[in-house]
């Protein structure tokens, strides 16, 4: 009889040495097509492989382990384990018994949300865990927070309305006006809106006949008319006229000239929205978009600031945000060398990075921690991260070896051992002419990309572009082959250059003989 707890308690050193882990690594690396038949039927194998992946390869904490997704399962070839247990929750609870409960997982069992007692139990867990009391529910249980806590399914069941959901769990404990957001459909109910509008005037001590002059957009937002305003393009006058068409006319409504040019007016409007939607200051770049401002009637504010939410926020909250904090940067923003340099310097400053940390800013690093920079480097530095770093920090005078780059026999930098070998071959065998490594930039405006060829060779009246596509058809770098094909297509359109593509199969199978034949076939003298 096999005691599975033995494998749950096994230390990492013995996990790595286990024969099934060695076989798994062969499969993961692609050396073997699949694990032996029946691997996942053995409980020991399930425990050891899953623990190895989560604890050793991914180095997940106890809190992170139950948060894995099907993406993790797919990427680390754990489908067999998932197929056996049918759900991530059951798999993790088998491998780590008595360590987790249902609240620790991102997903819950089928039909879990159809039971309101489960919803109530889970909600009270999060209320308590975050230090709130029952009376705080209308203030803290917003749509965004429910999504954050994993309540998207029950929200859909109750029309995306936090009030309707809470009212089902706790009947008649709260009213809709207790909540920050009013129920869905409220913004179109003229009867309710009219009554609410009159109550607002009473609270603000505004006579009914003076409403067109004194009721502002900020006031309406403060009194939860945001949904109603959206149906009227954010216009207070259109909303009020729709509610009281016989009592008011358009001539009664005025807006002072240059109203939105006043910083205080604009900032007050933004802060009213932040309170209305319960948006914390640090989340402004994620939520305050052009669409959001237009939907809430701030088109005039956008017009004054060239249609840019970034310009608005930077003006109202100076030195609080960096442009990369926002969902999108202005068009052609990265075409400015100064903007690219500033972005990287700010990124490193915020993360307290020192000189010795910079060479570690690679494709793998940004893919994990800040994927938005990958397209920047692909487009403007031809995927060469060290070029961006060296350009952004000239004061550090980096040496090529700090980026694990190679130095050719003529002193020029090469990215890899294969490129170094080819480069030295060119230096030794080129009869005449100049060899320039990564010395020119080409703009493919159609694809919005910048290309930096591996070699530019000038020989007599002819100029050659040489590019070595070492990872062509490889799975190591996602998108490499597609980009290589775009480069090839672009380089072939350049009339003043002869383009020569060196493919890995030519170099690795035929060696220098294959490269020599390829170059001579395209007119180069060796």
mmCIF file of N, CA, C and O in Angstrom, residues 220-299:
data_model
loop_
_atom_site.group_PDB
_atom_site.id
_atom_site.type_symbol
_atom_site.label_atom_id
_atom_site.label_comp_id
_atom_site.label_asym_id
_atom_site.label_seq_id
_atom_site.Cartn_x
_atom_site.Cartn_y
_atom_site.Cartn_z
ATOM 1 N N UNK A 220 -25.544 66.810 -9.896
ATOM 2 C CA UNK A 220 -26.314 65.642 -10.326
ATOM 3 C C UNK A 220 -25.533 64.354 -10.094
ATOM 4 O O UNK A 220 -26.098 63.351 -9.656
ATOM 5 N N UNK A 221 -24.273 64.387 -10.379
ATOM 6 C CA UNK A 221 -23.441 63.206 -10.154
ATOM 7 C C UNK A 221 -23.379 62.871 -8.670
ATOM 8 O O UNK A 221 -23.480 61.704 -8.270
ATOM 9 N N UNK A 222 -23.241 63.907 -7.853
ATOM 10 C CA UNK A 222 -23.170 63.709 -6.402
ATOM 11 C C UNK A 222 -24.435 63.063 -5.866
ATOM 12 O O UNK A 222 -24.403 62.291 -4.906
ATOM 13 N N UNK A 223 -25.559 63.371 -6.501
ATOM 14 C CA UNK A 223 -26.848 62.805 -6.064
ATOM 15 C C UNK A 223 -27.259 61.587 -6.899
ATOM 16 O O UNK A 223 -28.435 61.256 -6.977
ATOM 17 N N UNK A 224 -26.280 60.968 -7.537
ATOM 18 C CA UNK A 224 -26.462 59.678 -8.216
ATOM 19 C C UNK A 224 -27.372 59.738 -9.436
ATOM 20 O O UNK A 224 -28.198 58.845 -9.669
ATOM 21 N N UNK A 225 -27.188 60.750 -10.222
ATOM 22 C CA UNK A 225 -27.881 60.842 -11.502
ATOM 23 C C UNK A 225 -26.959 60.454 -12.658
ATOM 24 O O UNK A 225 -27.274 60.745 -13.816
ATOM 25 N N UNK A 226 -25.832 59.815 -12.363
ATOM 26 C CA UNK A 226 -24.868 59.503 -13.417
ATOM 27 C C UNK A 226 -25.479 58.654 -14.516
ATOM 28 O O UNK A 226 -25.277 58.912 -15.709
ATOM 29 N N UNK A 227 -26.220 57.615 -14.114
ATOM 30 C CA UNK A 227 -26.836 56.747 -15.112
ATOM 31 C C UNK A 227 -27.806 57.492 -15.991
ATOM 32 O O UNK A 227 -27.853 57.293 -17.211
ATOM 33 N N UNK A 228 -28.591 58.373 -15.401
ATOM 34 C CA UNK A 228 -29.547 59.159 -16.176
ATOM 35 C C UNK A 228 -28.835 60.125 -17.115
ATOM 36 O O UNK A 228 -29.243 60.334 -18.262
ATOM 37 N N UNK A 229 -27.758 60.730 -16.645
ATOM 38 C CA UNK A 229 -26.993 61.656 -17.483
ATOM 39 C C UNK A 229 -26.436 60.966 -18.721
ATOM 40 O O UNK A 229 -26.381 61.557 -19.806
ATOM 41 N N UNK A 230 -26.022 59.711 -18.579
ATOM 42 C CA UNK A 230 -25.468 58.983 -19.719
ATOM 43 C C UNK A 230 -26.469 58.894 -20.872
ATOM 44 O O UNK A 230 -26.087 58.898 -22.043
ATOM 45 N N UNK A 231 -27.761 58.814 -20.530
ATOM 46 C CA UNK A 231 -28.791 58.719 -21.579
ATOM 47 C C UNK A 231 -29.051 60.060 -22.243
ATOM 48 O O UNK A 231 -29.827 60.146 -23.206
ATOM 49 N N UNK A 232 -28.414 61.105 -21.746
ATOM 50 C CA UNK A 232 -28.592 62.447 -22.310
ATOM 51 C C UNK A 232 -27.249 63.092 -22.624
ATOM 52 O O UNK A 232 -27.086 64.314 -22.514
ATOM 53 N N UNK A 233 -26.273 62.235 -23.019
ATOM 54 C CA UNK A 233 -24.934 62.705 -23.396
ATOM 55 C C UNK A 233 -24.275 63.551 -22.310
ATOM 56 O O UNK A 233 -23.507 64.467 -22.600
ATOM 57 N N UNK A 234 -24.596 63.260 -21.048
ATOM 58 C CA UNK A 234 -23.996 63.968 -19.939
ATOM 59 C C UNK A 234 -24.489 65.388 -19.748
ATOM 60 O O UNK A 234 -23.905 66.153 -18.983
ATOM 61 N N UNK A 235 -25.574 65.742 -20.426
ATOM 62 C CA UNK A 235 -26.065 67.127 -20.392
ATOM 63 C C UNK A 235 -27.128 67.322 -19.316
ATOM 64 O O UNK A 235 -28.221 66.738 -19.400
ATOM 65 N N UNK A 236 -26.860 68.153 -18.297
ATOM 66 C CA UNK A 236 -27.879 68.439 -17.272
ATOM 67 C C UNK A 236 -29.139 69.056 -17.886
ATOM 68 O O UNK A 236 -30.253 68.704 -17.484
ATOM 69 N N UNK A 237 -28.976 69.963 -18.844
ATOM 70 C CA UNK A 237 -30.157 70.625 -19.418
ATOM 71 C C UNK A 237 -31.059 69.622 -20.133
ATOM 72 O O UNK A 237 -32.293 69.664 -19.991
ATOM 73 N N UNK A 238 -30.476 68.704 -20.900
ATOM 74 C CA UNK A 238 -31.291 67.703 -21.612
ATOM 75 C C UNK A 238 -32.008 66.785 -20.625
ATOM 76 O O UNK A 238 -33.172 66.412 -20.843
ATOM 77 N N UNK A 239 -31.307 66.403 -19.551
ATOM 78 C CA UNK A 239 -31.938 65.546 -18.547
ATOM 79 C C UNK A 239 -33.115 66.262 -17.891
ATOM 80 O O UNK A 239 -34.225 65.714 -17.802
ATOM 81 N N UNK A 240 -32.885 67.493 -17.433
ATOM 82 C CA UNK A 240 -33.938 68.230 -16.723
ATOM 83 C C UNK A 240 -35.122 68.518 -17.642
ATOM 84 O O UNK A 240 -36.285 68.389 -17.238
ATOM 85 N N UNK A 241 -34.839 68.859 -18.902
ATOM 86 C CA UNK A 241 -35.932 69.116 -19.854
ATOM 87 C C UNK A 241 -36.741 67.855 -20.141
ATOM 88 O O UNK A 241 -37.952 67.928 -20.366
ATOM 89 N N UNK A 242 -36.065 66.693 -20.105
ATOM 90 C CA UNK A 242 -36.812 65.447 -20.347
ATOM 91 C C UNK A 242 -37.738 65.113 -19.173
ATOM 92 O O UNK A 242 -38.785 64.489 -19.352
ATOM 93 N N UNK A 243 -37.348 65.552 -17.968
ATOM 94 C CA UNK A 243 -38.161 65.270 -16.782
ATOM 95 C C UNK A 243 -39.289 66.296 -16.604
ATOM 96 O O UNK A 243 -40.383 65.944 -16.135
ATOM 97 N N UNK A 244 -39.015 67.530 -16.981
ATOM 98 C CA UNK A 244 -39.999 68.604 -16.769
ATOM 99 C C UNK A 244 -40.145 69.455 -18.040
ATOM 100 O O UNK A 244 -39.803 70.643 -18.069
ATOM 101 N N UNK A 245 -40.642 68.855 -19.113
ATOM 102 C CA UNK A 245 -40.721 69.580 -20.396
ATOM 103 C C UNK A 245 -41.669 70.784 -20.366
ATOM 104 O O UNK A 245 -41.487 71.722 -21.143
ATOM 105 N N UNK A 246 -42.659 70.760 -19.491
ATOM 106 C CA UNK A 246 -43.628 71.861 -19.455
ATOM 107 C C UNK A 246 -43.220 72.973 -18.490
ATOM 108 O O UNK A 246 -43.805 74.064 -18.515
ATOM 109 N N UNK A 247 -42.262 72.693 -17.638
ATOM 110 C CA UNK A 247 -41.873 73.683 -16.628
ATOM 111 C C UNK A 247 -40.636 74.491 -17.038
ATOM 112 O O UNK A 247 -40.419 75.598 -16.568
ATOM 113 N N UNK A 248 -39.770 73.908 -17.907
ATOM 114 C CA UNK A 248 -38.548 74.598 -18.309
ATOM 115 C C UNK A 248 -38.433 74.619 -19.833
ATOM 116 O O UNK A 248 -39.043 73.802 -20.538
ATOM 117 N N UNK A 249 -37.614 75.561 -20.347
ATOM 118 C CA UNK A 249 -37.236 75.514 -21.762
ATOM 119 C C UNK A 249 -35.737 75.793 -21.869
ATOM 120 O O UNK A 249 -35.103 76.255 -20.918
ATOM 121 N N UNK A 250 -35.156 75.521 -23.032
ATOM 122 C CA UNK A 250 -33.714 75.544 -23.207
ATOM 123 C C UNK A 250 -33.085 76.903 -22.922
ATOM 124 O O UNK A 250 -31.915 76.999 -22.538
ATOM 125 N N UNK A 251 -33.841 77.975 -23.095
ATOM 126 C CA UNK A 251 -33.288 79.321 -22.896
ATOM 127 C C UNK A 251 -32.958 79.605 -21.430
ATOM 128 O O UNK A 251 -32.259 80.565 -21.126
ATOM 129 N N UNK A 252 -33.497 78.777 -20.524
ATOM 130 C CA UNK A 252 -33.243 78.997 -19.097
ATOM 131 C C UNK A 252 -31.872 78.483 -18.661
ATOM 132 O O UNK A 252 -31.411 78.801 -17.562
ATOM 133 N N UNK A 253 -31.233 77.683 -19.513
ATOM 134 C CA UNK A 253 -29.974 77.044 -19.127
ATOM 135 C C UNK A 253 -28.791 77.798 -19.732
ATOM 136 O O UNK A 253 -28.755 78.082 -20.917
ATOM 137 N N UNK A 254 -27.834 78.122 -18.912
ATOM 138 C CA UNK A 254 -26.626 78.803 -19.392
ATOM 139 C C UNK A 254 -25.397 78.167 -18.764
ATOM 140 O O UNK A 254 -25.454 77.601 -17.679
ATOM 141 N N UNK A 255 -24.300 78.269 -19.472
ATOM 142 C CA UNK A 255 -23.014 77.791 -18.952
ATOM 143 C C UNK A 255 -22.017 78.924 -19.145
ATOM 144 O O UNK A 255 -21.868 79.429 -20.257
ATOM 145 N N UNK A 256 -21.333 79.369 -18.111
ATOM 146 C CA UNK A 256 -20.394 80.489 -18.247
ATOM 147 C C UNK A 256 -19.335 80.215 -19.320
ATOM 148 O O UNK A 256 -18.900 79.072 -19.494
ATOM 149 N N UNK A 257 -18.946 81.244 -20.053
ATOM 150 C CA UNK A 257 -17.880 81.109 -21.032
ATOM 151 C C UNK A 257 -16.582 80.670 -20.352
ATOM 152 O O UNK A 257 -16.292 81.051 -19.227
ATOM 153 N N UNK A 258 -15.794 79.854 -21.071
ATOM 154 C CA UNK A 258 -14.483 79.388 -20.605
ATOM 155 C C UNK A 258 -14.576 78.626 -19.266
ATOM 156 O O UNK A 258 -13.625 78.590 -18.490
ATOM 157 N N UNK A 259 -15.746 78.000 -19.039
ATOM 158 C CA UNK A 259 -15.980 77.312 -17.769
ATOM 159 C C UNK A 259 -14.925 76.231 -17.528
ATOM 160 O O UNK A 259 -14.357 76.121 -16.439
ATOM 161 N N UNK A 260 -14.661 75.405 -18.569
ATOM 162 C CA UNK A 260 -13.759 74.269 -18.380
ATOM 163 C C UNK A 260 -12.289 74.670 -18.413
ATOM 164 O O UNK A 260 -11.423 73.840 -18.155
ATOM 165 N N UNK A 261 -12.004 75.922 -18.730
ATOM 166 C CA UNK A 261 -10.612 76.369 -18.683
ATOM 167 C C UNK A 261 -10.169 76.649 -17.249
ATOM 168 O O UNK A 261 -8.972 76.788 -16.984
ATOM 169 N N UNK A 262 -11.126 76.722 -16.362
ATOM 170 C CA UNK A 262 -10.818 76.924 -14.951
ATOM 171 C C UNK A 262 -10.430 75.576 -14.327
ATOM 172 O O UNK A 262 -11.225 74.633 -14.303
ATOM 173 N N UNK A 263 -9.195 75.490 -13.826
ATOM 174 C CA UNK A 263 -8.686 74.229 -13.271
ATOM 175 C C UNK A 263 -9.556 73.733 -12.126
ATOM 176 O O UNK A 263 -9.832 72.526 -12.003
ATOM 177 N N UNK A 264 -10.025 74.637 -11.280
ATOM 178 C CA UNK A 264 -10.844 74.231 -10.134
ATOM 179 C C UNK A 264 -12.132 73.561 -10.584
ATOM 180 O O UNK A 264 -12.568 72.563 -10.000
ATOM 181 N N UNK A 265 -12.771 74.109 -11.644
ATOM 182 C CA UNK A 265 -14.011 73.507 -12.155
ATOM 183 C C UNK A 265 -13.749 72.104 -12.686
ATOM 184 O O UNK A 265 -14.509 71.164 -12.431
ATOM 185 N N UNK A 266 -12.683 71.982 -13.465
ATOM 186 C CA UNK A 266 -12.374 70.673 -14.044
ATOM 187 C C UNK A 266 -12.023 69.641 -12.989
ATOM 188 O O UNK A 266 -12.511 68.514 -13.018
ATOM 189 N N UNK A 267 -11.186 70.039 -12.038
ATOM 190 C CA UNK A 267 -10.782 69.084 -11.000
ATOM 191 C C UNK A 267 -11.961 68.699 -10.114
ATOM 192 O O UNK A 267 -12.094 67.539 -9.714
ATOM 193 N N UNK A 268 -12.846 69.655 -9.830
ATOM 194 C CA UNK A 268 -14.034 69.343 -9.032
ATOM 195 C C UNK A 268 -14.904 68.317 -9.749
ATOM 196 O O UNK A 268 -15.427 67.388 -9.133
ATOM 197 N N UNK A 269 -15.044 68.485 -11.077
ATOM 198 C CA UNK A 269 -15.857 67.540 -11.858
ATOM 199 C C UNK A 269 -15.254 66.140 -11.809
ATOM 200 O O UNK A 269 -15.971 65.140 -11.649
ATOM 201 N N UNK A 270 -13.936 66.053 -11.952
ATOM 202 C CA UNK A 270 -13.268 64.752 -11.904
ATOM 203 C C UNK A 270 -13.434 64.113 -10.535
ATOM 204 O O UNK A 270 -13.741 62.914 -10.409
ATOM 205 N N UNK A 271 -13.268 64.892 -9.488
ATOM 206 C CA UNK A 271 -13.346 64.324 -8.140
ATOM 207 C C UNK A 271 -14.763 63.906 -7.770
ATOM 208 O O UNK A 271 -14.949 62.970 -6.992
ATOM 209 N N UNK A 272 -15.763 64.596 -8.339
ATOM 210 C CA UNK A 272 -17.150 64.147 -8.140
ATOM 211 C C UNK A 272 -17.338 62.763 -8.768
ATOM 212 O O UNK A 272 -17.989 61.882 -8.185
ATOM 213 N N UNK A 273 -16.753 62.553 -9.939
ATOM 214 C CA UNK A 273 -16.860 61.248 -10.596
ATOM 215 C C UNK A 273 -16.127 60.172 -9.789
ATOM 216 O O UNK A 273 -16.613 59.039 -9.673
ATOM 217 N N UNK A 274 -14.974 60.516 -9.260
ATOM 218 C CA UNK A 274 -14.220 59.536 -8.468
ATOM 219 C C UNK A 274 -15.032 59.086 -7.256
ATOM 220 O O UNK A 274 -15.065 57.894 -6.928
ATOM 221 N N UNK A 275 -15.699 60.031 -6.603
ATOM 222 C CA UNK A 275 -16.535 59.669 -5.439
ATOM 223 C C UNK A 275 -17.743 58.863 -5.871
ATOM 224 O O UNK A 275 -18.111 57.877 -5.227
ATOM 225 N N UNK A 276 -18.365 59.289 -6.982
ATOM 226 C CA UNK A 276 -19.576 58.605 -7.452
ATOM 227 C C UNK A 276 -19.299 57.145 -7.805
ATOM 228 O O UNK A 276 -20.079 56.249 -7.476
ATOM 229 N N UNK A 277 -18.170 56.903 -8.449
ATOM 230 C CA UNK A 277 -17.858 55.541 -8.906
ATOM 231 C C UNK A 277 -16.900 54.813 -7.965
ATOM 232 O O UNK A 277 -16.417 53.730 -8.289
ATOM 233 N N UNK A 278 -16.624 55.433 -6.808
ATOM 234 C CA UNK A 278 -15.761 54.801 -5.809
ATOM 235 C C UNK A 278 -14.403 54.418 -6.397
ATOM 236 O O UNK A 278 -13.896 53.308 -6.209
ATOM 237 N N UNK A 279 -13.802 55.340 -7.132
ATOM 238 C CA UNK A 279 -12.512 55.106 -7.778
ATOM 239 C C UNK A 279 -11.404 55.699 -6.904
ATOM 240 O O UNK A 279 -11.374 56.907 -6.688
ATOM 241 N N UNK A 280 -10.495 54.882 -6.392
ATOM 242 C CA UNK A 280 -9.384 55.429 -5.594
ATOM 243 C C UNK A 280 -8.423 56.212 -6.488
ATOM 244 O O UNK A 280 -8.322 55.937 -7.690
ATOM 245 N N UNK A 281 -7.698 57.156 -5.899
ATOM 246 C CA UNK A 281 -6.798 58.015 -6.676
ATOM 247 C C UNK A 281 -5.808 57.210 -7.508
ATOM 248 O O UNK A 281 -5.556 57.522 -8.668
ATOM 249 N N UNK A 282 -5.240 56.168 -6.920
ATOM 250 C CA UNK A 282 -4.206 55.422 -7.629
ATOM 251 C C UNK A 282 -4.743 54.667 -8.835
ATOM 252 O O UNK A 282 -3.982 54.217 -9.689
ATOM 253 N N UNK A 283 -6.087 54.529 -8.931
ATOM 254 C CA UNK A 283 -6.683 53.805 -10.057
ATOM 255 C C UNK A 283 -7.164 54.736 -11.163
ATOM 256 O O UNK A 283 -7.773 54.284 -12.129
ATOM 257 N N UNK A 284 -6.929 56.025 -11.019
ATOM 258 C CA UNK A 284 -7.395 56.993 -12.013
ATOM 259 C C UNK A 284 -6.971 56.615 -13.437
ATOM 260 O O UNK A 284 -7.800 56.620 -14.358
ATOM 261 N N UNK A 285 -5.699 56.269 -13.695
ATOM 262 C CA UNK A 285 -5.303 55.967 -15.080
ATOM 263 C C UNK A 285 -6.069 54.801 -15.699
ATOM 264 O O UNK A 285 -6.257 54.763 -16.912
ATOM 265 N N UNK A 286 -6.518 53.857 -14.865
ATOM 266 C CA UNK A 286 -7.230 52.703 -15.406
ATOM 267 C C UNK A 286 -8.694 53.019 -15.736
ATOM 268 O O UNK A 286 -9.275 52.453 -16.661
ATOM 269 N N UNK A 287 -9.299 53.945 -15.002
ATOM 270 C CA UNK A 287 -10.735 54.188 -15.140
ATOM 271 C C UNK A 287 -11.083 55.469 -15.905
ATOM 272 O O UNK A 287 -12.100 55.516 -16.602
ATOM 273 N N UNK A 288 -10.274 56.505 -15.757
ATOM 274 C CA UNK A 288 -10.630 57.788 -16.369
ATOM 275 C C UNK A 288 -10.146 57.806 -17.817
ATOM 276 O O UNK A 288 -9.055 58.290 -18.133
ATOM 277 N N UNK A 289 -10.959 57.254 -18.691
ATOM 278 C CA UNK A 289 -10.655 57.191 -20.119
ATOM 279 C C UNK A 289 -11.490 58.226 -20.873
ATOM 280 O O UNK A 289 -12.394 58.843 -20.305
ATOM 281 N N UNK A 290 -11.208 58.378 -22.149
ATOM 282 C CA UNK A 290 -11.975 59.317 -22.971
ATOM 283 C C UNK A 290 -13.456 58.906 -23.003
ATOM 284 O O UNK A 290 -14.351 59.750 -22.872
ATOM 285 N N UNK A 291 -13.705 57.615 -23.151
ATOM 286 C CA UNK A 291 -15.091 57.128 -23.177
ATOM 287 C C UNK A 291 -15.792 57.435 -21.858
ATOM 288 O O UNK A 291 -16.940 57.889 -21.835
ATOM 289 N N UNK A 292 -15.102 57.193 -20.753
ATOM 290 C CA UNK A 292 -15.675 57.426 -19.425
ATOM 291 C C UNK A 292 -16.038 58.899 -19.255
ATOM 292 O O UNK A 292 -17.121 59.236 -18.755
ATOM 293 N N UNK A 293 -15.160 59.789 -19.655
ATOM 294 C CA UNK A 293 -15.416 61.229 -19.511
ATOM 295 C C UNK A 293 -16.574 61.675 -20.393
ATOM 296 O O UNK A 293 -17.418 62.468 -19.972
ATOM 297 N N UNK A 294 -16.634 61.154 -21.618
ATOM 298 C CA UNK A 294 -17.736 61.533 -22.526
ATOM 299 C C UNK A 294 -19.072 61.040 -21.994
ATOM 300 O O UNK A 294 -20.079 61.755 -22.038
ATOM 301 N N UNK A 295 -19.087 59.798 -21.495
ATOM 302 C CA UNK A 295 -20.336 59.233 -20.976
ATOM 303 C C UNK A 295 -20.852 60.009 -19.774
ATOM 304 O O UNK A 295 -22.050 60.007 -19.496
ATOM 305 N N UNK A 296 -19.950 60.672 -19.077
ATOM 306 C CA UNK A 296 -20.352 61.430 -17.901
ATOM 307 C C UNK A 296 -20.391 62.938 -18.166
ATOM 308 O O UNK A 296 -20.297 63.754 -17.246
ATOM 309 N N UNK A 297 -20.525 63.290 -19.437
ATOM 310 C CA UNK A 297 -20.796 64.676 -19.802
ATOM 311 C C UNK A 297 -19.638 65.633 -19.722
ATOM 312 O O UNK A 297 -19.851 66.843 -19.624
ATOM 313 N N UNK A 298 -18.419 65.124 -19.811
ATOM 314 C CA UNK A 298 -17.262 66.012 -19.712
ATOM 315 C C UNK A 298 -16.564 66.203 -21.060
ATOM 316 O O UNK A 298 -15.343 66.388 -21.139
ATOM 317 N N UNK A 299 -17.359 66.181 -22.125
ATOM 318 C CA UNK A 299 -16.791 66.413 -23.464
ATOM 319 C C UNK A 299 -16.161 67.798 -23.547
ATOM 320 O O UNK A 299 -15.131 67.989 -24.204
#
